[in-house]
Coordinates of C-alpha atoms in Angstrom, one line a residue:
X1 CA 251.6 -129.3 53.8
X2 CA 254.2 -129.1 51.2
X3 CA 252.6 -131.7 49.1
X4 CA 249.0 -130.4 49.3
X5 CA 250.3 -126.9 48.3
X6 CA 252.0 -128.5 45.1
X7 CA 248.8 -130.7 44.2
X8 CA 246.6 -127.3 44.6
X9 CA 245.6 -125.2 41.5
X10 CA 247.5 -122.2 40.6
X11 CA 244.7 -119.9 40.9
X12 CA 244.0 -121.8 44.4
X13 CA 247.5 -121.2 45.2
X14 CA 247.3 -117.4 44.5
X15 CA 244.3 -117.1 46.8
X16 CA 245.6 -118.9 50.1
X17 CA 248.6 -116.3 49.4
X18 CA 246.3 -113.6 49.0
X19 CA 243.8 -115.1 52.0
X20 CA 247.2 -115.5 54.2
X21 CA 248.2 -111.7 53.4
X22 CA 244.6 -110.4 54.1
X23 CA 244.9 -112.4 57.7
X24 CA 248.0 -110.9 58.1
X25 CA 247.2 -107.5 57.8
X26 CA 243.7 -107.7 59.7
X27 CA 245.7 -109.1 62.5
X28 CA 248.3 -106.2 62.9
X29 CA 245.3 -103.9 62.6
X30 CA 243.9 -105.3 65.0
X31 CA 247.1 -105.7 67.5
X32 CA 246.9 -101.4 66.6
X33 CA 243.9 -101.1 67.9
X34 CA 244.5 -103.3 71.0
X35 CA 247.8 -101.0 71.7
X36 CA 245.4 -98.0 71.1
X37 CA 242.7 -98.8 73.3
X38 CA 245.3 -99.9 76.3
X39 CA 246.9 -96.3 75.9
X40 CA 243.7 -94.7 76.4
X41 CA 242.7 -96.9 79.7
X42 CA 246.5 -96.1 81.0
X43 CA 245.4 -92.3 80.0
X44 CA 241.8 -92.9 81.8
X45 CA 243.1 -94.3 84.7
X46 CA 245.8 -91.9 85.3
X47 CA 243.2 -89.1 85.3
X48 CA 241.5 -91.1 87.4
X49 CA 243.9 -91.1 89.9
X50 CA 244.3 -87.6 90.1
X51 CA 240.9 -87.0 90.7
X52 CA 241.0 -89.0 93.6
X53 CA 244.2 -87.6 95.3
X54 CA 242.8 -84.3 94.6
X55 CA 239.4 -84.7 96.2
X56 CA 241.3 -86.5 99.3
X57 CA 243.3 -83.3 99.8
X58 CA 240.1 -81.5 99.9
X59 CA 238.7 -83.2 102.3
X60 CA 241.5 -82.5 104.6
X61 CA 239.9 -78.7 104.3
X62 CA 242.3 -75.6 105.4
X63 CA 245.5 -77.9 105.3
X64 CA 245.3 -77.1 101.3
X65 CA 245.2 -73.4 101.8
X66 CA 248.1 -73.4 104.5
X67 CA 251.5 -72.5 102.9
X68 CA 253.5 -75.8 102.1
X69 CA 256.8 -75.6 104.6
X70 CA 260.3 -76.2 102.8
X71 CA 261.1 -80.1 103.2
X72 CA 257.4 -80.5 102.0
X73 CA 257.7 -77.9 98.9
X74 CA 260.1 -80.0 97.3
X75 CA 259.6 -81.3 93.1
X76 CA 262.3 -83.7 91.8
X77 CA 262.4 -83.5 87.5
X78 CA 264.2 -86.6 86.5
X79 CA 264.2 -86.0 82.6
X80 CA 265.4 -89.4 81.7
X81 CA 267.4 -90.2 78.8
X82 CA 266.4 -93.4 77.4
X83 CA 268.3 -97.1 77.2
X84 CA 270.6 -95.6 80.3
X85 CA 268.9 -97.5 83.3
X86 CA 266.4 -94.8 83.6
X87 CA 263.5 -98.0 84.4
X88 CA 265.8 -99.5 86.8
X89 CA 266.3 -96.5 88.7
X90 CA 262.6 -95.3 88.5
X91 CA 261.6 -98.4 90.2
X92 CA 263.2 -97.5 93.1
X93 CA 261.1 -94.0 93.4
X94 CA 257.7 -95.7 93.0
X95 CA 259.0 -98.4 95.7
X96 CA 260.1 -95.8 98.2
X97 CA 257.1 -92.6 97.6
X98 CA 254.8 -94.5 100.0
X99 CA 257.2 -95.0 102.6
X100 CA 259.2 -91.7 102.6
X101 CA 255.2 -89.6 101.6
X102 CA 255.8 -88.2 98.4
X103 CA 253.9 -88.3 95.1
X104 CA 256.0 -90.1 91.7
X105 CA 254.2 -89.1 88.2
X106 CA 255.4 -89.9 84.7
X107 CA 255.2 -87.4 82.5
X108 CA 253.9 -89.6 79.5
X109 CA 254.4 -87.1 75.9
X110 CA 252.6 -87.6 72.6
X111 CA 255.4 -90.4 71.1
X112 CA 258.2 -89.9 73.5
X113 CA 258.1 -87.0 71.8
X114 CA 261.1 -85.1 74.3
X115 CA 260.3 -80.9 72.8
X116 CA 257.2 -79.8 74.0
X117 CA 255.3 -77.0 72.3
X118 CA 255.1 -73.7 74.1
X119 CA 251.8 -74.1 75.6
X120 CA 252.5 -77.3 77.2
X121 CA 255.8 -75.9 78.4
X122 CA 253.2 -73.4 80.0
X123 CA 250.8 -75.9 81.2
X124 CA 254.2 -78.2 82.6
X125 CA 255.7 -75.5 84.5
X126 CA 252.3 -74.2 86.1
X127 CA 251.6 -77.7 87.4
X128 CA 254.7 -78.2 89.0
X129 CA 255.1 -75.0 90.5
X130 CA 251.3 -74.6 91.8
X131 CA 250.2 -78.3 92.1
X132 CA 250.3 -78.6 95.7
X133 CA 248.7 -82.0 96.3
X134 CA 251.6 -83.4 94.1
X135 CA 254.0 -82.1 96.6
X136 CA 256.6 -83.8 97.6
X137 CA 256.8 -85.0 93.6
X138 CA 259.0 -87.0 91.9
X139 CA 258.3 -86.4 88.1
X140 CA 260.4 -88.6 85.4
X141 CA 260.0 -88.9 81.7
X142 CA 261.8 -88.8 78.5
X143 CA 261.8 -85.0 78.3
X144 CA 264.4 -82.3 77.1
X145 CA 265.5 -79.9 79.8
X146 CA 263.1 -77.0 80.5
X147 CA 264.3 -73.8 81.8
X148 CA 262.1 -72.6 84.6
X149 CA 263.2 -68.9 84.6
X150 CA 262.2 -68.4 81.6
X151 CA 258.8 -68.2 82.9
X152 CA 259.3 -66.7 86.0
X153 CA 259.5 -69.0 88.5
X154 CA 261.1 -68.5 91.6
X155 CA 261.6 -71.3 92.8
X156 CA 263.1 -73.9 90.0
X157 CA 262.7 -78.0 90.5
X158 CA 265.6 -80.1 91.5
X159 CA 266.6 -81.7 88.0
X160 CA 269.0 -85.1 88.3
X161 CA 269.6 -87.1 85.9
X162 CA 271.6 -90.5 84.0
X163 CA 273.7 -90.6 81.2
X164 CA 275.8 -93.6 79.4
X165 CA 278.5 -94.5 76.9
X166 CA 276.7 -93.6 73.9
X167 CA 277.6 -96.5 71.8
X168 CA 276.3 -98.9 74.8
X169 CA 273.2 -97.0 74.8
X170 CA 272.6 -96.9 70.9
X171 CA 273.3 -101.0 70.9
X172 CA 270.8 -101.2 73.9
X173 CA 268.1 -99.6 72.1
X174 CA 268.7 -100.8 68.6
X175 CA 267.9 -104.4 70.3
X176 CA 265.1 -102.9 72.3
X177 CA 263.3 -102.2 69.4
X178 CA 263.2 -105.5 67.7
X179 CA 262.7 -107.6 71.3
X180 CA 262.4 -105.7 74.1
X181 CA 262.8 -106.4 77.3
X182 CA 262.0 -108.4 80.2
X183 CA 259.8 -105.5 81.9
X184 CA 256.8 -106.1 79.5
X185 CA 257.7 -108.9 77.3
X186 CA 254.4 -109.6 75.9
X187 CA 254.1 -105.4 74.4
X188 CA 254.8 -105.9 70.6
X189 CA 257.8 -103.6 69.7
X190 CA 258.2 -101.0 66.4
X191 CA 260.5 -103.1 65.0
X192 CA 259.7 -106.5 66.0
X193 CA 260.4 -108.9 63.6
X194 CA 263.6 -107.1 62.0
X195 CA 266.4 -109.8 63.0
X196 CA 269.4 -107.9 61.7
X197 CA 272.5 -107.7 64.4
X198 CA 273.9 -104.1 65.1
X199 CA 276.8 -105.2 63.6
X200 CA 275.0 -105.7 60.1
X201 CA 273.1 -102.8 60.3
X202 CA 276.4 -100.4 60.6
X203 CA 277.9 -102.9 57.8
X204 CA 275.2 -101.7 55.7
X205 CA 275.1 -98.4 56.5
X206 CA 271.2 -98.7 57.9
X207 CA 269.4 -95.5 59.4
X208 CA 268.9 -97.1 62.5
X209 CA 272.5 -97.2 63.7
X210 CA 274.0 -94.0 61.9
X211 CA 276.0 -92.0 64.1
X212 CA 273.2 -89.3 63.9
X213 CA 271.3 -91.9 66.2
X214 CA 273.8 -91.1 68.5
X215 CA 272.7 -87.7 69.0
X216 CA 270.7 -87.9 72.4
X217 CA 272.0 -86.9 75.5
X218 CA 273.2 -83.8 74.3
X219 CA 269.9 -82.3 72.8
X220 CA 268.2 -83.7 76.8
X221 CA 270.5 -81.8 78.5
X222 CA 270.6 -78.5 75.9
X223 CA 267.2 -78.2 76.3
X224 CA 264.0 -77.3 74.0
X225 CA 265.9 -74.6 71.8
X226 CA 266.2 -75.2 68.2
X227 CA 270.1 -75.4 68.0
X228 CA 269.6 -77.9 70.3
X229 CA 268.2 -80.6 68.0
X230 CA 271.0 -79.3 65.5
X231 CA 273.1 -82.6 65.2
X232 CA 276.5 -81.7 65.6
X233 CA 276.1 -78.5 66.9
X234 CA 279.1 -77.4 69.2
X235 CA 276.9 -74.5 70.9
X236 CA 274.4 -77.8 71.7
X237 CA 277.5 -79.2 73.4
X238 CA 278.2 -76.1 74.9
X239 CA 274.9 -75.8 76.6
X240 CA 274.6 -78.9 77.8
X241 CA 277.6 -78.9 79.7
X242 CA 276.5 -75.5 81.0
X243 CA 273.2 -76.8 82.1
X244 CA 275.0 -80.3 83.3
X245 CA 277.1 -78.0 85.9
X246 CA 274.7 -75.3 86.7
X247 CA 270.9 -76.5 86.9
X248 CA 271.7 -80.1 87.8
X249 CA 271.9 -81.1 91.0
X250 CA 273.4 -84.5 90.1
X251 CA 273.8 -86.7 87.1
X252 CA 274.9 -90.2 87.5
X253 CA 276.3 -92.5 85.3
X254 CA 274.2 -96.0 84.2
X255 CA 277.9 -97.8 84.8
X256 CA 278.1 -96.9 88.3
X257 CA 274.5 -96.2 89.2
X258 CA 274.6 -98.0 93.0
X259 CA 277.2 -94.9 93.9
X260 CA 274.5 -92.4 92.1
X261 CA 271.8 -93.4 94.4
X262 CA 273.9 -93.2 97.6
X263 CA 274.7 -90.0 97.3
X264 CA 271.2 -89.5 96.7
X265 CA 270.1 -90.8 99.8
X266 CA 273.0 -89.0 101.9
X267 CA 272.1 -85.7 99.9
X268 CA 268.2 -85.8 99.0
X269 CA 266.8 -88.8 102.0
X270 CA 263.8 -86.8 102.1
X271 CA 262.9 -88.9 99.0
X272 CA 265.6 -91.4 98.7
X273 CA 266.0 -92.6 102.6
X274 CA 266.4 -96.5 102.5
X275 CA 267.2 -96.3 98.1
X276 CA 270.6 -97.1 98.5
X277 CA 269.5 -101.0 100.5
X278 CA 266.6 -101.7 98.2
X279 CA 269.0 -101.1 95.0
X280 CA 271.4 -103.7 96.7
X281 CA 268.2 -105.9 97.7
X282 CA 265.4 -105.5 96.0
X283 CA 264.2 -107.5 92.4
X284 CA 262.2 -104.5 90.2
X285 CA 265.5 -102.3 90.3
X286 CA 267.7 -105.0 88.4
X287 CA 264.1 -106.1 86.4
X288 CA 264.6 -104.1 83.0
X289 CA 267.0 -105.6 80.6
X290 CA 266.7 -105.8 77.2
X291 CA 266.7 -109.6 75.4
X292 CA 268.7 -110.5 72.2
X293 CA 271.6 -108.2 72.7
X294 CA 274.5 -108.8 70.6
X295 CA 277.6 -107.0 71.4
X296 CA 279.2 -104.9 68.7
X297 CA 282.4 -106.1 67.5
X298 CA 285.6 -104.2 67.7
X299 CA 285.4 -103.2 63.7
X300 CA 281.8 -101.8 64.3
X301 CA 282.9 -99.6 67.2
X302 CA 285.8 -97.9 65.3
X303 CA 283.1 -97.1 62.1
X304 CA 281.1 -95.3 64.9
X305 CA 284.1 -93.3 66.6
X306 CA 285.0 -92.1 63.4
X307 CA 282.3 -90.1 63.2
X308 CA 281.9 -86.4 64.8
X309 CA 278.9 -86.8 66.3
X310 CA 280.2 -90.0 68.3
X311 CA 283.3 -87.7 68.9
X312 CA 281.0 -84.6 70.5
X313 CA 278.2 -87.1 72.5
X314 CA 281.5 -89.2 73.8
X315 CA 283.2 -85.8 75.1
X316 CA 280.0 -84.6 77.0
X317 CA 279.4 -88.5 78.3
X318 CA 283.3 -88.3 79.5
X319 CA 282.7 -84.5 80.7
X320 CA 279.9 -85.9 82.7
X321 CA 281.8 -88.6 84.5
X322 CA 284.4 -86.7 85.3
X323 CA 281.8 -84.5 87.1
X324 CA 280.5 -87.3 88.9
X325 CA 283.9 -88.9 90.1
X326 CA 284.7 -85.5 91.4
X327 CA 281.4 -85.3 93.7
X328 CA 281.5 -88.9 94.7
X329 CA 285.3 -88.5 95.7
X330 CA 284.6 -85.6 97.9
X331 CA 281.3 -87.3 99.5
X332 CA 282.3 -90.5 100.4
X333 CA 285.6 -92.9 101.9
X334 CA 286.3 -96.6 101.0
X335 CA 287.3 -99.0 103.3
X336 CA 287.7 -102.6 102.8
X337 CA 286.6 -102.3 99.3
X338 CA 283.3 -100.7 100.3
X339 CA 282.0 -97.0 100.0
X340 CA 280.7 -95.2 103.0
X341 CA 279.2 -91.5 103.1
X342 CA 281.2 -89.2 104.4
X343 CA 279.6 -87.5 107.9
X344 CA 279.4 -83.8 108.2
X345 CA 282.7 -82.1 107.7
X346 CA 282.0 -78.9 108.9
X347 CA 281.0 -76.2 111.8
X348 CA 280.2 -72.8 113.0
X349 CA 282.6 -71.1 115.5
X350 CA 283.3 -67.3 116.3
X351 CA 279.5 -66.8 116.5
X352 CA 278.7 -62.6 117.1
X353 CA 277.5 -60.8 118.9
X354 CA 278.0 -63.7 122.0
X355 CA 274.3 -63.8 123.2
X356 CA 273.8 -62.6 126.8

């Protein structure tokens, strides 16, 4: 081939180049277009599928009218951060919903985009509230805390959630990008192709591993106010802890994430009865890793913790754990190296007025 190219014309030369480059091109336009047209089907099915769960709860007749009773009226929010096992524990929700009778629906935004605008916030918040066919639901996506009060709901979801060392997360995704992973190996990536290691990209100072890249977990668990999005903002902090503590029911950690679906199923088994076995058991919750991944070296670590914003996402990260070890020590007992829910450690005595 070498030898053919050097006998060819110049001007012959110049157009293969150009021919090549033209191919080039009309094949990633065309890859676009493929990745376009499979969003819409995954959009037309979906709607699709609603339409039919719908129309089969009509057909039940009064049963849609009748008030729903309390286990029933249940709605789970899992806003998942991304790169911190969100797939791996998602799996285990769509594996379980027709066994344990409860609905799983991914709330799939415009580009991951995790602030929604005020109307859909609107639009969100009436669905899960008045969407009764969807009940029991399990909704997960890559979406930013959303205050129910705010819009007068009385009763507010169960929100539960997954964070992880932020530098481990930031080298997971920076890989992710460029190869993916083996849950859909064949879907082309944004920055396929780019075969720079983490390591060289911090080297190099590159956008795609600044320490404003680390800024993640905070802003999900802040919510959809401005300050939020603020990187390095301590009131961001602030409010994420506060939310973390007060409107979460429990957030795990992607390092010990077996013991974050036991107490799941020990605290929540109207969804999550039998999670804790098919975690241990099953294949699609250990499917989703990503390929290529290069582990930072000790040097590249240090450039990232001498940043502030490592500094502040670290501190909530550690803030979380902490949380979690404190729940998990006073919910189960280890014996013989293994972890075992505690049973019910309470009762009701001195009962009055004695009944007759």
């Amino acid at each position: 081939m070498g030898l053919l190219r050097i006998m060819m014309p110049p001007k012959l030369q110049l157009l293969a180049v150009v021919a090549f480059a033209v191919a080039m091109l009309f094949l990633e336009n065309q890859i676009q277009k493929l990745e376009e047209s499979r969003s819409k089907l995954e959009r037309a099915i979906a709607r699709h599928e609603v339409r039919e769960i719908e129309q089969r709860h009509t057909m039940d007749g009064p049963r849609q009218e009748a008030a729903l009773d309390e286990e029933e009226d249940l709605v789970i929010i899992y806003n998942r951060v991304p790169k911190t096992a969100s797939t791996s524990f998602t799996n285990i929700a769509y594996d379980l919903c027709a066994k344990n009778k409860y609905h799983v629906l991914h709330i799939n935004t415009t580009k991951n985009n995790p602030v929604m605008s005020l109307q859909d916030q609107v639009r969100f918040v009436k669905n899960i509230t008045s969407w009764k066919e969807m009940k029991p639901g399990f909704y997960h996506g890559h979406v930013s805390y959303l205050d129910f009060a705010k819009f007068g709901v009385k009763k507010k979801p169960i929100y539960i959630n997954v964070v992880r060392d932020p530098i481990e997360r930031l080298v997971s995704y920076y890989y992710f990008l460029r190869f993916g992973d083996d849950y859909r190996p064949g879907l082309r990536r944004r920055k396929q192709g780019d075969k720079k290691t983490f390591d060289e990209c911090v080297a190099e100072g590159g956008s795609d591993c600044a320490p404003e890249k680390l800024w993640l977990q905070i802003p999900f668990f802040c919510g959809h106010s401005s300050e939020c999005w603020n990187v390095g903002s301590r009131w961001a902090m602030d409010q994420a802890k506060y939310n973390l503590i007060n409107e979460y029911f429990l957030v795990g950690v992607t390092e010990e994430l077996e013991d974050f679906v036991m107490l799941l199923e020990a605290a929540l088994p109207r969804f999550f009865r039998g999670a804790t076995e098919l975690y241990r058991t099953g294949k699609k919750s250990h499917l989703r890793k990503t390929t290529e991944k290069k582990l930072p070296t000790k040097q590249t670590i240090a450039k990232l913790q001498q940043s502030h914003i490592w500094k502040m996402e670290n501190e909530f990260y550690e803030f979380a754990l902490e949380q979690f070890q404190f729940i998990r020590a006073h919910a189960v007992r280890e014996k013989d190296g293994d972890l075992f829910i505690l049973a019910q450690n309470f009762f009701y005595e001195k009962i009055y007025p004695k009944s007759n």
